[in-house]
């Protein structure tokens, strides 16, 4: 019997990227957490059960091509030939922008990089974006404006453990990334969330604003910091600019006005600022709850303003950061999946950036397309007269994850041609004309970049089953059939990463000093140029901004922002507000976790959290089915009575398919800067589901 094979790698789920050790034995694959800095021997339920993904019963193992309305097995040459022929014909008839590409924040850096290159060279399309637009784009826009650089956490996760106070605005790590909580055991937590989440239960102070009013609350907290004398005048004068304009906006948000708008008591506002200001070490962290709004960029900017006024960013032991969601949400946008970016976090409209990247790719700069549409705008335009006629989807499930999901499903159905590369038959894959089975986490090598900008190695444990190929092999095969030079699209991850290093050199996200050999010894934080100041290997940059911010003058920028209402308000027809989020046992659209028996048993169906008084007025009882309706659609979900809920708010997780899709309700109103949709606020009504005879209607014991 051969010796068991063991590799050190990382969990396939969230942006913590917890360290794990996988062993392939006769009885199957086992997982053990390692003492990696972010998880220190811990794993959540999803991480412990991740190996179940490797042999799910409906794993895709053959290419599938739609014949006579049905997806049937095909060989790779037929599948790739079908795709190339259809794309070639649509491009010839309608132009290169007739084909779109939609990527994912779970793809490795190598896949994200080659996908962006493939879209812009092999297809010549500007129409590429990814599901990370729905995740961190508001924080990215605000961070770039404030600091000149966007990295989720500009400091190591481990720094949080030494803090005295941490403010979490719209983040629930106790359920979304449980191993992070060991770093938050020492600090006093100030949690801002409309719900009393598992994280809020552990907080020293919980501020519970009405959904969509976080911006007013952040302005009010800055008002308190200034008027009550808590702000750091020396830091503001020496390290920032724009304070006066931001202060003037905040002055109109006195505590009593903030309480009327948000529902957060004046005393709680003052207590939150006092706790942060009196702490020797303090952090302000934002999450999706602050970002997923039509004013998400301004909301994050307002929390950055608060952190700057208190003198936190760029100070060792304190700071501002964003808790990235997806496994490679950071690296996925740095290297070319976003509509407006090129590798190295370069902007596609920058002539110098276009020159640099085109030189690496061996093409004239003028052949690169310009910026395309953001994720929702791209999906919304599918099949329209001037929109894409075909789309290739890699590592995403927009039929469940996109806002106004029924509309997006209709747009996907209107395409002339849909191609999906995945390892399970997601809801989007089931709609495809061609499905391409690709490798998953334990079957591939590559790199990921976690929430703190730490670049780390994903290592292959075993070969994939059946006729599965890697995404890199898929892109190579398609590019070659579309007339591209084969050598332009390497299939070896190490070779792709070597090119990525060169393409990122000199950019904001500079990986040029990182290679697989160094990563085999240690994970490195970007930026990591080819050489350090003394000519030796650069050590990477765990802590940004200690000696200045990334703007030319070295100063951080305050933003003069103003509160505005959500795009949709309650009214007689829709008297409640619905907000969405994650559930402990599920992840993203649930395409992976719903296939793991243990996780599915823990959270098997859509549910809606409702205050008991709200439920009574609506004629609902615990365990019964309810219908939640917005102007865009309706969701059927099981009622959970939660006494800590606001009476004007209901909550739904977004992991479930069919008529349990929370995103059937959500509003696609977009932030004008980040193009983030308003996932967190939708006006709804709730009532009993019409009685029926199905088993699903029965109240569980």
mmCIF file of N, CA, C and O in Angstrom, residues 139-220:
data_model
loop_
_atom_site.group_PDB
_atom_site.id
_atom_site.type_symbol
_atom_site.label_atom_id
_atom_site.label_comp_id
_atom_site.label_asym_id
_atom_site.label_seq_id
_atom_site.Cartn_x
_atom_site.Cartn_y
_atom_site.Cartn_z
ATOM 1 N N UNK A 139 -15.804 49.307 -0.378
ATOM 2 C CA UNK A 139 -14.635 49.515 0.478
ATOM 3 C C UNK A 139 -13.399 49.804 -0.358
ATOM 4 O O UNK A 139 -12.539 50.609 0.031
ATOM 5 N N UNK A 140 -13.290 49.154 -1.523
ATOM 6 C CA UNK A 140 -12.145 49.405 -2.396
ATOM 7 C C UNK A 140 -12.147 50.841 -2.894
ATOM 8 O O UNK A 140 -11.106 51.516 -2.885
ATOM 9 N N UNK A 141 -13.312 51.333 -3.322
ATOM 10 C CA UNK A 141 -13.391 52.712 -3.813
ATOM 11 C C UNK A 141 -13.078 53.707 -2.706
ATOM 12 O O UNK A 141 -12.338 54.681 -2.911
ATOM 13 N N UNK A 142 -13.632 53.479 -1.513
ATOM 14 C CA UNK A 142 -13.380 54.393 -0.405
ATOM 15 C C UNK A 142 -11.934 54.323 0.061
ATOM 16 O O UNK A 142 -11.321 55.353 0.378
ATOM 17 N N UNK A 143 -11.374 53.117 0.105
ATOM 18 C CA UNK A 143 -9.992 52.961 0.534
ATOM 19 C C UNK A 143 -9.003 53.601 -0.420
ATOM 20 O O UNK A 143 -8.033 54.252 0.004
ATOM 21 N N UNK A 144 -9.228 53.422 -1.717
ATOM 22 C CA UNK A 144 -8.350 54.065 -2.704
ATOM 23 C C UNK A 144 -8.401 55.581 -2.571
ATOM 24 O O UNK A 144 -7.373 56.264 -2.651
ATOM 25 N N UNK A 145 -9.605 56.123 -2.371
ATOM 26 C CA UNK A 145 -9.749 57.572 -2.255
ATOM 27 C C UNK A 145 -9.078 58.093 -0.990
ATOM 28 O O UNK A 145 -8.421 59.139 -1.000
ATOM 29 N N UNK A 146 -9.222 57.370 0.104
ATOM 30 C CA UNK A 146 -8.688 57.841 1.388
ATOM 31 C C UNK A 146 -7.185 57.637 1.509
ATOM 32 O O UNK A 146 -6.455 58.525 1.966
ATOM 33 N N UNK A 147 -6.722 56.451 1.119
ATOM 34 C CA UNK A 147 -5.337 56.070 1.398
ATOM 35 C C UNK A 147 -4.461 55.979 0.157
ATOM 36 O O UNK A 147 -3.238 55.862 0.267
ATOM 37 N N UNK A 148 -5.078 55.995 -1.032
ATOM 38 C CA UNK A 148 -4.310 55.818 -2.263
ATOM 39 C C UNK A 148 -4.033 54.375 -2.579
ATOM 40 O O UNK A 148 -3.329 54.070 -3.542
ATOM 41 N N UNK A 149 -4.584 53.462 -1.794
ATOM 42 C CA UNK A 149 -4.321 52.035 -1.954
ATOM 43 C C UNK A 149 -5.452 51.254 -1.315
ATOM 44 O O UNK A 149 -5.992 51.656 -0.273
ATOM 45 N N UNK A 150 -5.812 50.134 -1.924
ATOM 46 C CA UNK A 150 -6.892 49.292 -1.410
ATOM 47 C C UNK A 150 -6.342 47.912 -1.079
ATOM 48 O O UNK A 150 -6.032 47.132 -1.966
ATOM 49 N N UNK A 151 -6.180 47.641 0.200
ATOM 50 C CA UNK A 151 -5.904 46.281 0.668
ATOM 51 C C UNK A 151 -6.803 46.045 1.866
ATOM 52 O O UNK A 151 -6.807 46.849 2.798
ATOM 53 N N UNK A 152 -7.579 44.986 1.851
ATOM 54 C CA UNK A 152 -8.591 44.748 2.858
ATOM 55 C C UNK A 152 -8.152 45.140 4.259
ATOM 56 O O UNK A 152 -8.688 46.061 4.869
ATOM 57 N N UNK A 153 -7.183 44.418 4.800
ATOM 58 C CA UNK A 153 -6.562 44.791 6.063
ATOM 59 C C UNK A 153 -5.140 45.239 5.768
ATOM 60 O O UNK A 153 -4.330 44.444 5.283
ATOM 61 N N UNK A 154 -4.800 46.484 6.039
ATOM 62 C CA UNK A 154 -3.429 46.949 5.810
ATOM 63 C C UNK A 154 -2.501 46.592 6.967
ATOM 64 O O UNK A 154 -1.484 47.244 7.189
ATOM 65 N N UNK A 155 -2.849 45.554 7.689
ATOM 66 C CA UNK A 155 -2.068 45.064 8.819
ATOM 67 C C UNK A 155 -2.403 43.580 8.978
ATOM 68 O O UNK A 155 -3.445 43.108 8.503
ATOM 69 N N UNK A 156 -1.557 42.790 9.655
ATOM 70 C CA UNK A 156 -1.870 41.372 9.857
ATOM 71 C C UNK A 156 -3.056 41.178 10.796
ATOM 72 O O UNK A 156 -3.259 41.956 11.735
ATOM 73 N N UNK A 157 -3.828 40.140 10.555
ATOM 74 C CA UNK A 157 -4.950 39.785 11.421
ATOM 75 C C UNK A 157 -4.496 39.676 12.875
ATOM 76 O O UNK A 157 -5.216 40.061 13.806
ATOM 77 N N UNK A 158 -3.292 39.156 13.078
ATOM 78 C CA UNK A 158 -2.805 38.915 14.435
ATOM 79 C C UNK A 158 -2.670 40.197 15.248
ATOM 80 O O UNK A 158 -2.670 40.145 16.483
ATOM 81 N N UNK A 159 -2.567 41.357 14.589
ATOM 82 C CA UNK A 159 -2.485 42.618 15.328
ATOM 83 C C UNK A 159 -3.753 42.892 16.126
ATOM 84 O O UNK A 159 -3.719 43.585 17.151
ATOM 85 N N UNK A 160 -4.879 42.370 15.653
ATOM 86 C CA UNK A 160 -6.150 42.644 16.328
ATOM 87 C C UNK A 160 -6.168 42.096 17.749
ATOM 88 O O UNK A 160 -6.843 42.641 18.626
ATOM 89 N N UNK A 161 -5.432 41.014 17.972
ATOM 90 C CA UNK A 161 -5.447 40.379 19.280
ATOM 91 C C UNK A 161 -4.880 41.239 20.386
ATOM 92 O O UNK A 161 -5.169 41.004 21.572
ATOM 93 N N UNK A 162 -4.071 42.245 20.033
ATOM 94 C CA UNK A 162 -3.481 43.126 21.039
ATOM 95 C C UNK A 162 -4.279 44.410 21.227
ATOM 96 O O UNK A 162 -3.879 45.275 22.009
ATOM 97 N N UNK A 163 -5.389 44.542 20.505
ATOM 98 C CA UNK A 163 -6.175 45.777 20.580
ATOM 99 C C UNK A 163 -6.938 45.854 21.902
ATOM 100 O O UNK A 163 -7.212 44.848 22.562
ATOM 101 N N UNK A 164 -7.293 47.080 22.270
ATOM 102 C CA UNK A 164 -8.151 47.312 23.426
ATOM 103 C C UNK A 164 -9.617 47.380 23.012
ATOM 104 O O UNK A 164 -10.496 46.900 23.728
ATOM 105 N N UNK A 165 -9.874 47.999 21.851
ATOM 106 C CA UNK A 165 -11.239 48.157 21.349
ATOM 107 C C UNK A 165 -11.233 47.934 19.839
ATOM 108 O O UNK A 165 -10.331 48.411 19.139
ATOM 109 N N UNK A 166 -12.232 47.221 19.331
ATOM 110 C CA UNK A 166 -12.440 47.054 17.889
ATOM 111 C C UNK A 166 -13.892 47.374 17.581
ATOM 112 O O UNK A 166 -14.802 46.801 18.182
ATOM 113 N N UNK A 167 -14.112 48.317 16.664
ATOM 114 C CA UNK A 167 -15.462 48.615 16.182
ATOM 115 C C UNK A 167 -15.703 47.840 14.899
ATOM 116 O O UNK A 167 -14.899 47.923 13.957
ATOM 117 N N UNK A 168 -16.780 47.067 14.860
ATOM 118 C CA UNK A 168 -17.167 46.287 13.683
ATOM 119 C C UNK A 168 -18.450 46.881 13.124
ATOM 120 O O UNK A 168 -19.506 46.812 13.757
ATOM 121 N N UNK A 169 -18.370 47.478 11.941
ATOM 122 C CA UNK A 169 -19.533 48.099 11.311
ATOM 123 C C UNK A 169 -20.041 47.185 10.197
ATOM 124 O O UNK A 169 -19.395 47.046 9.155
ATOM 125 N N UNK A 170 -21.185 46.536 10.424
ATOM 126 C CA UNK A 170 -21.772 45.680 9.395
ATOM 127 C C UNK A 170 -21.001 44.408 9.152
ATOM 128 O O UNK A 170 -20.941 43.932 8.017
ATOM 129 N N UNK A 171 -20.417 43.847 10.196
ATOM 130 C CA UNK A 171 -19.647 42.607 10.067
ATOM 131 C C UNK A 171 -20.076 41.641 11.157
ATOM 132 O O UNK A 171 -20.304 42.041 12.300
ATOM 133 N N UNK A 172 -20.152 40.361 10.809
ATOM 134 C CA UNK A 172 -20.588 39.321 11.740
ATOM 135 C C UNK A 172 -19.638 38.136 11.672
ATOM 136 O O UNK A 172 -20.013 37.035 11.276
ATOM 137 N N UNK A 173 -18.360 38.337 12.021
ATOM 138 C CA UNK A 173 -17.376 37.265 11.852
ATOM 139 C C UNK A 173 -17.645 36.023 12.690
ATOM 140 O O UNK A 173 -17.159 34.940 12.346
ATOM 141 N N UNK A 174 -18.406 36.131 13.775
ATOM 142 C CA UNK A 174 -18.704 34.934 14.560
ATOM 143 C C UNK A 174 -19.425 33.886 13.723
ATOM 144 O O UNK A 174 -19.328 32.689 14.004
ATOM 145 N N UNK A 175 -20.133 34.308 12.671
ATOM 146 C CA UNK A 175 -20.799 33.365 11.781
ATOM 147 C C UNK A 175 -20.144 33.277 10.409
ATOM 148 O O UNK A 175 -20.171 32.221 9.782
ATOM 149 N N UNK A 176 -19.576 34.373 9.914
ATOM 150 C CA UNK A 176 -19.022 34.347 8.557
ATOM 151 C C UNK A 176 -17.577 33.872 8.514
ATOM 152 O O UNK A 176 -17.152 33.301 7.519
ATOM 153 N N UNK A 177 -16.804 34.094 9.561
ATOM 154 C CA UNK A 177 -15.433 33.597 9.631
ATOM 155 C C UNK A 177 -15.056 33.349 11.099
ATOM 156 O O UNK A 177 -14.272 34.096 11.696
ATOM 157 N N UNK A 178 -15.638 32.303 11.699
ATOM 158 C CA UNK A 178 -15.480 32.067 13.130
ATOM 159 C C UNK A 178 -14.038 32.042 13.655
ATOM 160 O O UNK A 178 -13.794 32.541 14.763
ATOM 161 N N UNK A 179 -13.042 31.483 12.932
ATOM 162 C CA UNK A 179 -11.695 31.487 13.501
ATOM 163 C C UNK A 179 -11.140 32.878 13.773
ATOM 164 O O UNK A 179 -10.207 33.027 14.580
ATOM 165 N N UNK A 180 -11.688 33.912 13.115
ATOM 166 C CA UNK A 180 -11.227 35.268 13.390
ATOM 167 C C UNK A 180 -11.543 35.680 14.823
ATOM 168 O O UNK A 180 -10.850 36.530 15.401
ATOM 169 N N UNK A 181 -12.566 35.082 15.420
ATOM 170 C CA UNK A 181 -13.003 35.525 16.733
ATOM 171 C C UNK A 181 -11.959 35.293 17.817
ATOM 172 O O UNK A 181 -11.976 35.984 18.841
ATOM 173 N N UNK A 182 -11.050 34.350 17.617
ATOM 174 C CA UNK A 182 -10.001 34.176 18.619
ATOM 175 C C UNK A 182 -9.085 35.390 18.676
ATOM 176 O O UNK A 182 -8.483 35.675 19.720
ATOM 177 N N UNK A 183 -8.998 36.164 17.581
ATOM 178 C CA UNK A 183 -8.214 37.401 17.586
ATOM 179 C C UNK A 183 -9.005 38.562 18.179
ATOM 180 O O UNK A 183 -8.439 39.635 18.411
ATOM 181 N N UNK A 184 -10.295 38.352 18.380
ATOM 182 C CA UNK A 184 -11.148 39.396 18.936
ATOM 183 C C UNK A 184 -11.607 39.052 20.353
ATOM 184 O O UNK A 184 -12.565 39.638 20.865
ATOM 185 N N UNK A 185 -10.922 38.113 20.994
ATOM 186 C CA UNK A 185 -11.302 37.703 22.340
ATOM 187 C C UNK A 185 -10.895 38.740 23.382
ATOM 188 O O UNK A 185 -11.601 38.960 24.366
ATOM 189 N N UNK A 186 -9.749 39.389 23.184
ATOM 190 C CA UNK A 186 -9.261 40.366 24.167
ATOM 191 C C UNK A 186 -9.935 41.733 24.047
ATOM 192 O O UNK A 186 -10.336 42.319 25.056
ATOM 193 N N UNK A 187 -10.051 42.286 22.827
ATOM 194 C CA UNK A 187 -10.603 43.648 22.719
ATOM 195 C C UNK A 187 -12.063 43.720 23.146
ATOM 196 O O UNK A 187 -12.818 42.756 23.023
ATOM 197 N N UNK A 188 -12.460 44.881 23.645
ATOM 198 C CA UNK A 188 -13.881 45.177 23.777
ATOM 199 C C UNK A 188 -14.427 45.446 22.381
ATOM 200 O O UNK A 188 -13.833 46.224 21.611
ATOM 201 N N UNK A 189 -15.553 44.848 22.058
ATOM 202 C CA UNK A 189 -16.136 45.000 20.727
ATOM 203 C C UNK A 189 -17.271 46.009 20.761
ATOM 204 O O UNK A 189 -18.134 45.966 21.642
ATOM 205 N N UNK A 190 -17.260 46.899 19.774
ATOM 206 C CA UNK A 190 -18.395 47.766 19.499
ATOM 207 C C UNK A 190 -18.954 47.290 18.160
ATOM 208 O O UNK A 190 -18.268 47.357 17.140
ATOM 209 N N UNK A 191 -20.171 46.774 18.155
ATOM 210 C CA UNK A 191 -20.755 46.178 16.948
ATOM 211 C C UNK A 191 -21.916 47.040 16.471
ATOM 212 O O UNK A 191 -22.819 47.362 17.242
ATOM 213 N N UNK A 192 -21.858 47.415 15.186
ATOM 214 C CA UNK A 192 -22.941 48.166 14.552
ATOM 215 C C UNK A 192 -23.645 47.226 13.587
ATOM 216 O O UNK A 192 -23.053 46.782 12.595
ATOM 217 N N UNK A 193 -24.906 46.896 13.887
ATOM 218 C CA UNK A 193 -25.644 45.947 13.065
ATOM 219 C C UNK A 193 -27.122 46.055 13.399
ATOM 220 O O UNK A 193 -27.481 46.121 14.578
ATOM 221 N N UNK A 194 -28.008 46.077 12.396
ATOM 222 C CA UNK A 194 -29.446 46.102 12.688
ATOM 223 C C UNK A 194 -29.925 44.864 13.435
ATOM 224 O O UNK A 194 -30.963 44.902 14.097
ATOM 225 N N UNK A 195 -29.184 43.763 13.328
ATOM 226 C CA UNK A 195 -29.536 42.519 14.007
ATOM 227 C C UNK A 195 -28.640 42.310 15.225
ATOM 228 O O UNK A 195 -27.487 42.734 15.229
ATOM 229 N N UNK A 196 -29.163 41.591 16.206
ATOM 230 C CA UNK A 196 -28.313 41.168 17.320
ATOM 231 C C UNK A 196 -27.710 39.820 16.931
ATOM 232 O O UNK A 196 -28.199 38.745 17.303
ATOM 233 N N UNK A 197 -26.646 39.878 16.162
ATOM 234 C CA UNK A 197 -25.994 38.693 15.612
ATOM 235 C C UNK A 197 -25.191 37.977 16.692
ATOM 236 O O UNK A 197 -25.056 38.455 17.831
ATOM 237 N N UNK A 198 -24.625 36.842 16.313
ATOM 238 C CA UNK A 198 -23.749 36.115 17.233
ATOM 239 C C UNK A 198 -22.555 36.977 17.640
ATOM 240 O O UNK A 198 -22.056 36.871 18.763
ATOM 241 N N UNK A 199 -22.087 37.838 16.730
ATOM 242 C CA UNK A 199 -20.992 38.750 17.067
ATOM 243 C C UNK A 199 -21.468 39.828 18.032
ATOM 244 O O UNK A 199 -20.791 40.155 19.011
ATOM 245 N N UNK A 200 -22.649 40.376 17.758
ATOM 246 C CA UNK A 200 -23.197 41.401 18.644
ATOM 247 C C UNK A 200 -23.436 40.861 20.047
ATOM 248 O O UNK A 200 -23.310 41.596 21.037
ATOM 249 N N UNK A 201 -23.754 39.574 20.167
ATOM 250 C CA UNK A 201 -23.957 38.969 21.486
ATOM 251 C C UNK A 201 -22.682 39.035 22.328
ATOM 252 O O UNK A 201 -22.744 39.054 23.558
ATOM 253 N N UNK A 202 -21.536 39.070 21.673
ATOM 254 C CA UNK A 202 -20.258 39.097 22.395
ATOM 255 C C UNK A 202 -19.743 40.514 22.620
ATOM 256 O O UNK A 202 -18.672 40.707 23.197
ATOM 257 N N UNK A 203 -20.484 41.501 22.145
ATOM 258 C CA UNK A 203 -19.997 42.877 22.161
ATOM 259 C C UNK A 203 -20.165 43.524 23.532
ATOM 260 O O UNK A 203 -21.112 43.238 24.272
ATOM 261 N N UNK A 204 -19.256 44.424 23.823
ATOM 262 C CA UNK A 204 -19.415 45.271 25.001
ATOM 263 C C UNK A 204 -20.482 46.323 24.749
ATOM 264 O O UNK A 204 -21.131 46.799 25.681
ATOM 265 N N UNK A 205 -20.673 46.690 23.471
ATOM 266 C CA UNK A 205 -21.656 47.703 23.096
ATOM 267 C C UNK A 205 -22.202 47.361 21.719
ATOM 268 O O UNK A 205 -21.430 47.171 20.774
ATOM 269 N N UNK A 206 -23.515 47.272 21.613
ATOM 270 C CA UNK A 206 -24.160 46.981 20.329
ATOM 271 C C UNK A 206 -25.023 48.167 19.928
ATOM 272 O O UNK A 206 -25.955 48.539 20.645
ATOM 273 N N UNK A 207 -24.708 48.767 18.781
ATOM 274 C CA UNK A 207 -25.518 49.839 18.205
ATOM 275 C C UNK A 207 -26.375 49.216 17.107
ATOM 276 O O UNK A 207 -25.849 48.584 16.189
ATOM 277 N N UNK A 208 -27.703 49.424 17.171
ATOM 278 C CA UNK A 208 -28.639 48.704 16.304
ATOM 279 C C UNK A 208 -29.427 49.679 15.425
ATOM 280 O O UNK A 208 -30.610 49.912 15.629
ATOM 281 N N UNK A 209 -28.770 50.234 14.382
ATOM 282 C CA UNK A 209 -29.455 51.224 13.545
ATOM 283 C C UNK A 209 -30.463 50.575 12.608
ATOM 284 O O UNK A 209 -30.371 49.389 12.285
ATOM 285 N N UNK A 210 -31.400 51.365 12.141
ATOM 286 C CA UNK A 210 -32.314 50.900 11.098
ATOM 287 C C UNK A 210 -31.518 50.625 9.832
ATOM 288 O O UNK A 210 -30.546 51.326 9.531
ATOM 289 N N UNK A 211 -31.890 49.593 9.075
ATOM 290 C CA UNK A 211 -31.175 49.316 7.824
ATOM 291 C C UNK A 211 -31.112 50.552 6.933
ATOM 292 O O UNK A 211 -32.095 51.285 6.783
ATOM 293 N N UNK A 212 -29.945 50.785 6.355
ATOM 294 C CA UNK A 212 -29.774 51.906 5.435
ATOM 295 C C UNK A 212 -29.412 53.217 6.093
ATOM 296 O O UNK A 212 -29.313 54.238 5.401
ATOM 297 N N UNK A 213 -29.201 53.223 7.421
ATOM 298 C CA UNK A 213 -28.882 54.483 8.110
ATOM 299 C C UNK A 213 -27.467 54.498 8.675
ATOM 300 O O UNK A 213 -27.128 55.374 9.474
ATOM 301 N N UNK A 214 -26.631 53.553 8.275
ATOM 302 C CA UNK A 214 -25.258 53.487 8.794
ATOM 303 C C UNK A 214 -24.482 54.769 8.522
ATOM 304 O O UNK A 214 -23.653 55.194 9.342
ATOM 305 N N UNK A 215 -24.731 55.395 7.369
ATOM 306 C CA UNK A 215 -23.996 56.605 7.016
ATOM 307 C C UNK A 215 -24.329 57.744 7.979
ATOM 308 O O UNK A 215 -23.437 58.473 8.431
ATOM 309 N N UNK A 216 -25.595 57.880 8.319
ATOM 310 C CA UNK A 216 -25.975 58.902 9.297
ATOM 311 C C UNK A 216 -25.313 58.633 10.641
ATOM 312 O O UNK A 216 -24.847 59.564 11.325
ATOM 313 N N UNK A 217 -25.246 57.366 11.025
ATOM 314 C CA UNK A 217 -24.616 57.018 12.301
ATOM 315 C C UNK A 217 -23.127 57.335 12.286
ATOM 316 O O UNK A 217 -22.592 57.907 13.248
ATOM 317 N N UNK A 218 -22.444 57.012 11.200
ATOM 318 C CA UNK A 218 -21.008 57.303 11.108
ATOM 319 C C UNK A 218 -20.742 58.803 11.155
ATOM 320 O O UNK A 218 -19.782 59.261 11.795
ATOM 321 N N UNK A 219 -21.593 59.594 10.481
ATOM 322 C CA UNK A 219 -21.461 61.052 10.558
ATOM 323 C C UNK A 219 -21.672 61.537 11.987
ATOM 324 O O UNK A 219 -20.957 62.428 12.478
ATOM 325 N N UNK A 220 -22.636 60.937 12.669
ATOM 326 C CA UNK A 220 -22.884 61.314 14.051
ATOM 327 C C UNK A 220 -21.720 60.976 14.966
ATOM 328 O O UNK A 220 -21.400 61.741 15.898
#
